[in-house]
mmCIF file of C-alpha atoms in Angstrom:
data_model
loop_
_atom_site.group_PDB
_atom_site.id
_atom_site.type_symbol
_atom_site.label_atom_id
_atom_site.label_comp_id
_atom_site.label_asym_id
_atom_site.label_seq_id
_atom_site.Cartn_x
_atom_site.Cartn_y
_atom_site.Cartn_z
ATOM 1 C CA MET A 1 -97.308 -42.166 52.017
ATOM 2 C CA SER A 2 -96.574 -44.743 49.281
ATOM 3 C CA ALA A 3 -93.237 -46.462 48.896
ATOM 4 C CA TYR A 4 -91.627 -47.698 45.669
ATOM 5 C CA GLN A 5 -93.398 -50.773 44.267
ATOM 6 C CA LEU A 6 -90.033 -51.719 42.878
ATOM 7 C CA TYR A 7 -89.587 -54.750 45.085
ATOM 8 C CA ARG A 8 -92.770 -56.539 43.973
ATOM 9 C CA ASN A 9 -90.779 -57.875 41.023
ATOM 10 C CA THR A 10 -88.240 -59.731 43.152
ATOM 11 C CA THR A 11 -88.161 -63.438 43.975
ATOM 12 C CA LEU A 12 -89.760 -62.672 47.335
ATOM 13 C CA GLY A 13 -92.296 -60.273 45.871
ATOM 14 C CA GLN A 14 -93.288 -62.618 43.061
ATOM 15 C CA CYS A 15 -93.784 -65.540 45.472
ATOM 16 C CA LEU A 16 -96.011 -63.361 47.610
ATOM 17 C CA GLN A 17 -98.057 -62.227 44.612
ATOM 18 C CA GLU A 18 -98.505 -65.809 43.442
ATOM 19 C CA SER A 19 -99.622 -66.889 46.919
ATOM 20 C CA LEU A 20 -102.039 -63.990 47.174
ATOM 21 C CA ASP A 21 -103.469 -64.851 43.741
ATOM 22 C CA GLU A 22 -103.974 -68.437 44.886
ATOM 23 C CA LEU A 23 -105.800 -67.289 47.997
ATOM 24 C CA ILE A 24 -108.027 -65.015 45.882
ATOM 25 C CA GLN A 25 -108.779 -67.927 43.521
ATOM 26 C CA MET A 26 -109.764 -70.072 46.468
ATOM 27 C CA GLY A 27 -111.961 -67.240 47.705
ATOM 28 C CA GLN A 28 -110.139 -67.043 50.998
ATOM 29 C CA ILE A 29 -109.232 -63.376 50.673
ATOM 30 C CA THR A 30 -110.594 -60.433 48.716
ATOM 31 C CA PRO A 31 -108.551 -58.654 46.007
ATOM 32 C CA GLN A 32 -108.686 -55.493 48.132
ATOM 33 C CA LEU A 33 -106.991 -57.322 50.974
ATOM 34 C CA ALA A 34 -104.317 -58.643 48.589
ATOM 35 C CA LEU A 35 -103.695 -55.056 47.465
ATOM 36 C CA LYS A 36 -103.363 -53.922 51.069
ATOM 37 C CA VAL A 37 -100.853 -56.714 51.692
ATOM 38 C CA LEU A 38 -98.768 -55.636 48.705
ATOM 39 C CA LEU A 39 -98.786 -52.007 49.793
ATOM 40 C CA GLN A 40 -97.678 -53.128 53.257
ATOM 41 C CA ILE A 41 -94.852 -55.249 51.854
ATOM 42 C CA ASP A 42 -93.688 -52.258 49.766
ATOM 43 C CA LYS A 43 -93.445 -50.175 52.932
ATOM 44 C CA ALA A 44 -91.800 -52.957 54.911
ATOM 45 C CA ILE A 45 -89.096 -53.813 52.364
ATOM 46 C CA ASN A 46 -88.266 -50.159 51.640
ATOM 47 C CA ASN A 47 -88.025 -49.466 55.354
ATOM 48 C CA ALA A 48 -85.934 -52.557 56.100
ATOM 49 C CA LEU A 49 -83.458 -51.858 53.302
ATOM 50 C CA ALA A 50 -83.122 -48.259 54.355
ATOM 51 C CA THR A 51 -82.589 -48.878 58.068
ATOM 52 C CA ARG A 52 -81.535 -52.474 58.732
ATOM 53 C CA VAL A 53 -79.031 -53.092 55.945
ATOM 54 C CA LYS A 54 -75.480 -51.812 56.401
ATOM 55 C CA SER A 55 -73.398 -53.891 53.968
ATOM 56 C CA ARG A 56 -72.181 -52.474 50.681
ATOM 57 C CA VAL A 57 -71.567 -54.229 47.385
ATOM 58 C CA SER A 58 -69.528 -52.730 44.588
ATOM 59 C CA PHE A 59 -69.824 -53.771 40.982
ATOM 60 C CA LYS A 60 -68.317 -53.020 37.634
ATOM 61 C CA GLY A 61 -68.953 -54.180 34.116
ATOM 62 C CA LYS A 62 -69.370 -53.144 30.516
ATOM 63 C CA LEU A 63 -72.343 -50.890 29.950
ATOM 64 C CA ASN A 64 -74.532 -52.223 27.173
ATOM 65 C CA THR A 65 -77.470 -49.831 27.459
ATOM 66 C CA TYR A 66 -78.858 -47.230 29.843
ATOM 67 C CA ARG A 67 -82.162 -45.417 30.206
ATOM 68 C CA PHE A 68 -83.429 -42.627 32.407
ATOM 69 C CA CYS A 69 -87.149 -41.937 32.379
ATOM 70 C CA ASP A 70 -89.618 -41.043 35.155
ATOM 71 C CA ASN A 71 -86.632 -40.681 37.467
ATOM 72 C CA VAL A 72 -85.828 -44.381 37.142
ATOM 73 C CA TRP A 73 -82.475 -45.578 35.837
ATOM 74 C CA THR A 74 -82.344 -48.878 33.945
ATOM 75 C CA PHE A 75 -78.955 -50.334 33.036
ATOM 76 C CA VAL A 76 -77.948 -53.494 31.234
ATOM 77 C CA LEU A 77 -74.371 -54.529 31.979
ATOM 78 C CA ASN A 78 -72.386 -57.280 30.303
ATOM 79 C CA THR A 79 -69.636 -59.266 32.043
ATOM 80 C CA ALA A 80 -70.320 -57.698 35.418
ATOM 81 C CA GLU A 81 -68.522 -58.497 38.651
ATOM 82 C CA PHE A 82 -70.216 -57.945 42.001
ATOM 83 C CA LYS A 83 -67.865 -57.722 44.974
ATOM 84 C CA ASP A 84 -68.947 -58.078 48.540
ATOM 85 C CA VAL A 85 -66.628 -58.649 51.479
ATOM 86 C CA GLY A 86 -65.102 -62.017 50.699
ATOM 87 C CA GLU A 87 -67.552 -62.873 47.919
ATOM 88 C CA ILE A 88 -67.298 -62.274 44.199
ATOM 89 C CA ALA A 89 -70.071 -63.010 41.711
ATOM 90 C CA LYS A 90 -69.443 -62.881 38.005
ATOM 91 C CA VAL A 91 -72.295 -62.696 35.539
ATOM 92 C CA ASP A 92 -72.614 -62.309 31.756
ATOM 93 C CA LYS A 93 -75.634 -60.046 31.757
ATOM 94 C CA VAL A 94 -77.378 -58.077 34.464
ATOM 95 C CA LYS A 95 -80.279 -55.648 34.353
ATOM 96 C CA ILE A 96 -80.276 -52.990 37.053
ATOM 97 C CA VAL A 97 -83.394 -50.954 37.840
ATOM 98 C CA ALA A 98 -82.681 -48.089 40.214
ATOM 99 C CA CYS A 99 -84.972 -45.554 41.855
ATOM 100 C CA ASP A 100 -83.891 -42.372 43.602
ATOM 101 C CA GLY A 101 -82.954 -43.073 47.209
ATOM 102 C CA LYS A 102 -83.129 -39.515 48.512
ATOM 103 C CA SER A 103 -86.457 -38.370 47.170
ATOM 104 C CA ALA A 104 -88.430 -41.483 48.075
ATOM 105 C CA ASP A 105 -91.840 -40.523 49.452
ATOM 106 C CA LYS A 106 -91.830 -40.357 53.240
ATOM 107 C CA MET B 1 -69.672 -43.836 3.950
ATOM 108 C CA GLU B 2 -67.303 -42.098 1.499
ATOM 109 C CA ASN B 3 -68.743 -39.264 -0.480
ATOM 110 C CA SER B 4 -66.568 -39.020 -3.543
ATOM 111 C CA ASN B 5 -67.404 -35.333 -3.987
ATOM 112 C CA PHE B 6 -65.753 -34.607 -0.692
ATOM 113 C CA PRO B 7 -62.039 -34.234 -1.258
ATOM 114 C CA TYR B 8 -60.909 -34.115 2.288
ATOM 115 C CA SER B 9 -60.888 -37.159 4.446
ATOM 116 C CA SER B 10 -61.868 -40.743 4.636
ATOM 117 C CA GLY B 11 -63.099 -39.875 8.075
ATOM 118 C CA MET B 12 -61.999 -43.341 9.157
ATOM 119 C CA THR B 13 -58.856 -42.597 11.135
ATOM 120 C CA PRO B 14 -59.261 -39.547 13.321
ATOM 121 C CA HIS B 15 -55.523 -39.246 13.898
ATOM 122 C CA GLN B 16 -54.616 -39.054 10.262
ATOM 123 C CA SER B 17 -54.743 -35.533 8.918
ATOM 124 C CA PRO B 18 -56.534 -35.145 5.626
ATOM 125 C CA MET B 19 -54.674 -34.244 2.484
ATOM 126 C CA VAL B 20 -55.700 -30.746 1.512
ATOM 127 C CA SER B 21 -56.104 -30.443 -2.215
ATOM 128 C CA PRO B 22 -54.189 -27.601 -3.893
ATOM 129 C CA GLY B 23 -57.410 -26.026 -5.094
ATOM 130 C CA THR B 24 -58.400 -25.250 -1.511
ATOM 131 C CA LEU B 25 -55.128 -23.621 -0.574
ATOM 132 C CA GLN B 26 -55.381 -21.221 -3.508
ATOM 133 C CA SER B 27 -58.363 -19.633 -1.845
ATOM 134 C CA PHE B 28 -56.118 -18.642 1.075
ATOM 135 C CA GLY B 29 -54.610 -15.874 -1.035
ATOM 136 C CA LEU B 30 -51.043 -16.918 -0.358
ATOM 137 C CA GLY B 31 -49.794 -15.416 -3.623
ATOM 138 C CA PRO B 32 -49.400 -16.482 -7.205
ATOM 139 C CA THR B 33 -46.867 -19.199 -6.424
ATOM 140 C CA PRO B 34 -48.787 -22.440 -5.986
ATOM 141 C CA THR B 35 -48.250 -23.637 -2.456
ATOM 142 C CA PRO B 36 -47.056 -27.195 -2.124
ATOM 143 C CA VAL B 37 -49.229 -29.553 -0.169
ATOM 144 C CA MET B 38 -47.093 -30.978 2.594
ATOM 145 C CA PRO B 39 -48.062 -34.055 4.575
ATOM 146 C CA PRO B 40 -47.989 -33.766 8.366
ATOM 147 C CA SER B 41 -44.496 -33.924 9.761
ATOM 148 C CA ASN B 42 -45.030 -37.228 11.546
ATOM 149 C CA SER B 43 -45.566 -39.136 8.294
ATOM 150 C CA SER B 44 -42.817 -39.902 5.820
ATOM 151 C CA MET B 45 -44.726 -40.533 2.648
ATOM 152 C CA TYR B 46 -42.601 -38.317 0.434
ATOM 153 C CA PRO B 47 -38.865 -37.920 -0.161
ATOM 154 C CA THR B 48 -37.267 -35.004 1.645
ATOM 155 C CA THR B 49 -34.608 -34.216 -0.958
ATOM 156 C CA PRO B 50 -34.188 -30.439 -0.872
ATOM 157 C CA GLY B 51 -35.285 -28.707 -4.006
ATOM 158 C CA ALA B 52 -37.353 -31.650 -5.125
ATOM 159 C CA PRO B 53 -41.113 -31.270 -5.304
ATOM 160 C CA MET B 54 -42.762 -32.370 -2.071
ATOM 161 C CA THR B 55 -45.872 -33.765 -3.690
ATOM 162 C CA PRO B 56 -47.036 -34.829 -7.091
ATOM 163 C CA PHE B 57 -49.403 -31.855 -7.240
ATOM 164 C CA SER B 58 -47.287 -28.742 -7.325
ATOM 165 C CA PRO B 59 -43.701 -27.512 -7.820
ATOM 166 C CA ALA B 60 -41.231 -26.847 -5.014
ATOM 167 C CA PRO B 61 -41.602 -23.557 -3.112
ATOM 168 C CA ALA B 62 -39.491 -20.629 -4.163
ATOM 169 C CA SER B 63 -40.447 -18.057 -1.535
ATOM 170 C CA ALA B 64 -40.749 -17.864 2.244
ATOM 171 C CA SER B 65 -44.550 -18.073 2.145
ATOM 172 C CA GLU B 66 -44.479 -21.840 2.463
ATOM 173 C CA GLY B 67 -47.414 -22.468 4.662
ATOM 174 C CA SER B 68 -47.251 -24.005 8.081
ATOM 175 C CA GLY B 69 -47.252 -27.630 7.038
ATOM 176 C CA ILE B 70 -49.570 -28.315 9.935
ATOM 177 C CA ILE B 71 -53.179 -29.217 9.386
ATOM 178 C CA PRO B 72 -55.598 -28.795 12.295
ATOM 179 C CA THR B 73 -57.590 -31.923 13.193
ATOM 180 C CA LEU B 74 -61.321 -31.632 13.614
ATOM 181 C CA GLN B 75 -62.423 -32.546 17.104
ATOM 182 C CA ASN B 76 -66.115 -31.725 17.248
ATOM 183 C CA ILE B 77 -68.955 -30.933 14.880
ATOM 184 C CA VAL B 78 -72.315 -29.573 16.035
ATOM 185 C CA CYS B 79 -75.205 -29.896 13.611
ATOM 186 C CA THR B 80 -78.971 -29.588 13.565
ATOM 187 C CA VAL B 81 -81.726 -31.220 11.582
ATOM 188 C CA ASN B 82 -85.506 -31.016 11.552
ATOM 189 C CA LEU B 83 -87.251 -34.389 11.628
ATOM 190 C CA GLY B 84 -90.390 -32.571 10.544
ATOM 191 C CA VAL B 85 -92.843 -34.234 12.893
ATOM 192 C CA LYS B 86 -93.972 -33.722 16.502
ATOM 193 C CA LEU B 87 -92.459 -36.301 18.843
ATOM 194 C CA GLU B 88 -93.600 -37.930 22.061
ATOM 195 C CA LEU B 89 -90.473 -37.704 24.187
ATOM 196 C CA LYS B 90 -91.649 -40.060 26.914
ATOM 197 C CA LYS B 91 -92.393 -42.763 24.385
ATOM 198 C CA ILE B 92 -88.949 -42.276 22.859
ATOM 199 C CA ALA B 93 -87.234 -42.421 26.255
ATOM 200 C CA LEU B 94 -89.067 -45.586 27.197
ATOM 201 C CA HIS B 95 -88.456 -47.498 24.011
ATOM 202 C CA ALA B 96 -85.106 -46.317 22.689
ATOM 203 C CA ARG B 97 -81.802 -47.515 24.100
ATOM 204 C CA ASN B 98 -79.259 -45.159 25.655
ATOM 205 C CA ALA B 99 -81.711 -42.347 26.244
ATOM 206 C CA GLU B 100 -82.194 -39.955 29.147
ATOM 207 C CA TYR B 101 -85.284 -37.847 29.716
ATOM 208 C CA ASN B 102 -85.695 -35.623 32.746
ATOM 209 C CA PRO B 103 -88.332 -33.041 31.778
ATOM 210 C CA LYS B 104 -87.942 -31.251 35.126
ATOM 211 C CA ARG B 105 -84.379 -30.413 34.211
ATOM 212 C CA PHE B 106 -84.342 -30.250 30.411
ATOM 213 C CA ALA B 107 -87.129 -30.516 27.867
ATOM 214 C CA ALA B 108 -85.385 -32.935 25.495
ATOM 215 C CA VAL B 109 -84.351 -36.555 25.215
ATOM 216 C CA ILE B 110 -80.590 -37.014 25.352
ATOM 217 C CA MET B 111 -79.641 -40.005 23.224
ATOM 218 C CA ARG B 112 -76.245 -41.432 22.380
ATOM 219 C CA ILE B 113 -74.904 -43.835 19.771
ATOM 220 C CA ARG B 114 -71.515 -45.511 19.744
ATOM 221 C CA ASP B 115 -70.718 -45.258 16.054
ATOM 222 C CA PRO B 116 -70.107 -42.495 15.206
ATOM 223 C CA ARG B 117 -69.687 -41.652 18.892
ATOM 224 C CA THR B 118 -72.154 -38.782 19.231
ATOM 225 C CA THR B 119 -74.856 -37.336 21.466
ATOM 226 C CA ALA B 120 -78.184 -36.009 20.246
ATOM 227 C CA LEU B 121 -80.697 -33.705 21.875
ATOM 228 C CA ILE B 122 -84.132 -34.522 20.554
ATOM 229 C CA PHE B 123 -86.950 -32.052 21.142
ATOM 230 C CA SER B 124 -90.692 -32.570 21.033
ATOM 231 C CA SER B 125 -90.949 -30.150 18.107
ATOM 232 C CA GLY B 126 -89.063 -32.701 16.015
ATOM 233 C CA LYS B 127 -85.871 -30.657 15.912
ATOM 234 C CA MET B 128 -82.626 -32.321 16.856
ATOM 235 C CA VAL B 129 -79.070 -31.258 17.701
ATOM 236 C CA CYS B 130 -76.247 -33.733 17.124
ATOM 237 C CA THR B 131 -72.802 -33.192 18.669
ATOM 238 C CA GLY B 132 -69.490 -34.973 19.010
ATOM 239 C CA ALA B 133 -68.768 -36.141 15.467
ATOM 240 C CA LYS B 134 -65.207 -35.797 14.167
ATOM 241 C CA SER B 135 -66.085 -34.969 10.550
ATOM 242 C CA GLU B 136 -68.868 -33.528 8.427
ATOM 243 C CA ASP B 137 -69.704 -36.927 6.975
ATOM 244 C CA PHE B 138 -69.809 -38.517 10.410
ATOM 245 C CA ALA B 139 -72.075 -35.740 11.658
ATOM 246 C CA LYS B 140 -74.554 -36.318 8.847
ATOM 247 C CA LEU B 141 -74.307 -40.089 9.213
ATOM 248 C CA ALA B 142 -74.933 -39.896 12.951
ATOM 249 C CA ALA B 143 -77.907 -37.556 12.483
ATOM 250 C CA ARG B 144 -79.342 -40.004 9.973
ATOM 251 C CA LYS B 145 -78.876 -42.858 12.439
ATOM 252 C CA TYR B 146 -80.810 -40.961 15.099
ATOM 253 C CA ALA B 147 -83.550 -40.159 12.574
ATOM 254 C CA ARG B 148 -83.718 -43.878 11.744
ATOM 255 C CA ILE B 149 -84.131 -44.753 15.429
ATOM 256 C CA ILE B 150 -87.000 -42.266 15.700
ATOM 257 C CA GLN B 151 -88.543 -43.692 12.534
ATOM 258 C CA LYS B 152 -88.330 -47.221 13.914
ATOM 259 C CA LEU B 153 -90.230 -46.063 16.980
ATOM 260 C CA GLY B 154 -93.175 -45.205 14.760
ATOM 261 C CA PHE B 155 -92.750 -41.513 14.011
ATOM 262 C CA ALA B 156 -92.811 -40.283 10.399
ATOM 263 C CA ALA B 157 -89.367 -38.715 10.712
ATOM 264 C CA LYS B 158 -87.855 -36.894 7.741
ATOM 265 C CA PHE B 159 -84.438 -35.281 7.342
ATOM 266 C CA LYS B 160 -85.085 -31.618 6.688
ATOM 267 C CA ASP B 161 -82.627 -28.698 6.673
ATOM 268 C CA PHE B 162 -79.534 -30.539 7.887
ATOM 269 C CA LYS B 163 -76.985 -27.873 8.781
ATOM 270 C CA ILE B 164 -73.598 -27.886 10.384
ATOM 271 C CA GLN B 165 -73.655 -25.124 12.977
ATOM 272 C CA ASN B 166 -70.147 -25.251 14.421
ATOM 273 C CA MET B 167 -66.834 -26.993 13.847
ATOM 274 C CA VAL B 168 -63.948 -27.215 16.293
ATOM 275 C CA GLY B 169 -60.383 -28.048 15.374
ATOM 276 C CA SER B 170 -57.099 -28.223 17.221
ATOM 277 C CA CYS B 171 -53.411 -28.440 16.471
ATOM 278 C CA ASP B 172 -49.944 -27.935 17.866
ATOM 279 C CA VAL B 173 -47.416 -25.443 16.482
ATOM 280 C CA LYS B 174 -44.710 -27.323 18.416
ATOM 281 C CA PHE B 175 -43.098 -24.266 19.991
ATOM 282 C CA PRO B 176 -43.935 -22.199 23.093
ATOM 283 C CA ILE B 177 -45.650 -18.835 22.538
ATOM 284 C CA ARG B 178 -45.263 -15.439 24.244
ATOM 285 C CA LEU B 179 -48.937 -14.707 24.850
ATOM 286 C CA GLU B 180 -48.146 -11.400 26.585
ATOM 287 C CA GLY B 181 -46.459 -10.162 23.452
ATOM 288 C CA LEU B 182 -49.309 -11.272 21.259
ATOM 289 C CA VAL B 183 -51.931 -9.479 23.326
ATOM 290 C CA LEU B 184 -49.826 -6.274 23.233
ATOM 291 C CA THR B 185 -49.551 -6.127 19.461
ATOM 292 C CA HIS B 186 -52.911 -7.667 18.572
ATOM 293 C CA GLY B 187 -54.938 -6.015 21.317
ATOM 294 C CA LYS B 188 -57.901 -5.433 19.032
ATOM 295 C CA PHE B 189 -58.375 -9.140 18.483
ATOM 296 C CA SER B 190 -56.923 -10.730 21.611
ATOM 297 C CA SER B 191 -58.081 -11.092 25.158
ATOM 298 C CA TYR B 192 -55.651 -12.650 27.619
ATOM 299 C CA GLU B 193 -56.532 -12.896 31.298
ATOM 300 C CA PRO B 194 -54.275 -15.590 32.775
ATOM 301 C CA GLU B 195 -55.995 -15.369 36.155
ATOM 302 C CA LEU B 196 -59.308 -16.200 34.491
ATOM 303 C CA PHE B 197 -58.204 -18.613 31.802
ATOM 304 C CA PRO B 198 -54.718 -19.738 30.779
ATOM 305 C CA GLY B 199 -55.346 -19.356 27.048
ATOM 306 C CA LEU B 200 -55.364 -16.261 24.894
ATOM 307 C CA ILE B 201 -58.692 -15.763 23.105
ATOM 308 C CA TYR B 202 -58.066 -14.482 19.598
ATOM 309 C CA ARG B 203 -61.130 -13.367 17.669
ATOM 310 C CA MET B 204 -60.131 -13.409 14.031
ATOM 311 C CA LEU B 205 -62.297 -11.324 11.706
ATOM 312 C CA LYS B 206 -61.589 -13.011 8.429
ATOM 313 C CA PRO B 207 -62.539 -15.799 8.605
ATOM 314 C CA ARG B 208 -64.707 -15.238 11.656
ATOM 315 C CA ILE B 209 -63.069 -17.800 13.907
ATOM 316 C CA VAL B 210 -62.182 -17.778 17.572
ATOM 317 C CA LEU B 211 -58.813 -19.269 18.469
ATOM 318 C CA LEU B 212 -57.637 -20.326 21.914
ATOM 319 C CA ILE B 213 -53.885 -20.019 21.965
ATOM 320 C CA PHE B 214 -51.894 -21.571 24.779
ATOM 321 C CA VAL B 215 -48.357 -21.056 26.015
ATOM 322 C CA SER B 216 -47.535 -24.663 25.121
ATOM 323 C CA GLY B 217 -48.165 -23.959 21.457
ATOM 324 C CA LYS B 218 -51.436 -25.809 21.295
ATOM 325 C CA VAL B 219 -54.190 -24.016 19.415
ATOM 326 C CA VAL B 220 -57.948 -24.618 19.429
ATOM 327 C CA LEU B 221 -60.035 -23.135 16.614
ATOM 328 C CA THR B 222 -63.805 -22.838 16.782
ATOM 329 C CA GLY B 223 -66.779 -21.105 15.226
ATOM 330 C CA ALA B 224 -66.380 -22.480 11.732
ATOM 331 C CA LYS B 225 -69.275 -23.417 9.506
ATOM 332 C CA VAL B 226 -67.001 -25.125 6.985
ATOM 333 C CA ARG B 227 -63.685 -26.975 7.312
ATOM 334 C CA ASN B 228 -61.873 -24.412 5.136
ATOM 335 C CA GLU B 229 -62.455 -21.665 7.690
ATOM 336 C CA ILE B 230 -60.501 -23.655 10.282
ATOM 337 C CA TYR B 231 -57.624 -24.221 7.860
ATOM 338 C CA GLU B 232 -57.664 -20.622 6.684
ATOM 339 C CA ALA B 233 -57.690 -19.257 10.229
ATOM 340 C CA PHE B 234 -54.746 -21.426 11.170
ATOM 341 C CA GLU B 235 -52.742 -20.419 8.122
ATOM 342 C CA ASN B 236 -53.442 -16.794 9.052
ATOM 343 C CA ILE B 237 -52.356 -17.157 12.689
ATOM 344 C CA TYR B 238 -49.293 -19.333 12.120
ATOM 345 C CA PRO B 239 -46.896 -16.602 10.909
ATOM 346 C CA ILE B 240 -48.091 -14.369 13.745
ATOM 347 C CA LEU B 241 -47.409 -17.106 16.271
ATOM 348 C CA LYS B 242 -43.983 -17.751 14.796
ATOM 349 C CA GLY B 243 -43.232 -14.097 15.493
ATOM 350 C CA PHE B 244 -43.970 -14.705 19.161
ATOM 351 C CA LYS B 245 -42.033 -17.911 19.578
ATOM 352 C CA LYS B 246 -40.454 -18.169 23.026
ATOM 353 C CA GLN B 247 -36.689 -18.437 22.661
#
């Protein structure tokens, strides 16, 4: 029943975690509730990305390092270029963490 | 990383064929006349005056047993080494760069380095296979680099029983070959099934080398434990191939 906790380490996920920590500090919520919220956000983001997002981005760059362990790919690219329809983003260094899309827990 | 005891190659430029020393060619049994060492035909290091010695090492040839003048280039070396200590593959996969570990599919870490460009299979027993190097020195150097990476991760890695298991070479005789003819006369050694594979598989007995011979004249030699076996096998096959040149 659990979804990838991958998205907790995103700008959105980090903001949420900081807010939840603040609320725990102020005694307004319990840690168990914060955990439940995080599990819910995992499910929600995974679901939304899988069903409500149709756009595709392609990227290329120079592969610096790669790693495959626990079915998770981690890449570090140098001088990468991300291309979306009409938008191009160039970056010197990017770290990509990728989990398997097909065998995600239902 | 030049080992001065090793007479063959600098190992630096993969496209440059090594100069074979005359001592090696004598072991080919080409006859009492010392065979001249000829540089590859695409280089013009020596004068081509007929009758003049081709190299500083030996006199000009007198007979027809000249040697092919072509030196196969090494393309791949497979070697093994025992690091002598049990390894935690997950720890290695998590901390080393350029590593893959999928225990469901294969029980080893697959690691790569860029220089020398090689791939290593590292097993939990501490044994390692290293492939892809273009020379013996590079193979040993690469294996040592992998051992160093494992050491840096905190394992007491050693470098036991390094052994080259297989060497692959290739070359071009520069003329088309009648494979059908070759399989007819050398049936005991050849297997040619063009519907299965376009190359003729020639299993030479001495040295024990397998050659893939193609209509284009390209030859792949494999199964060698030492570089000499590749050279010897090619010198053995060359006159046979000349006999089956497509006119």
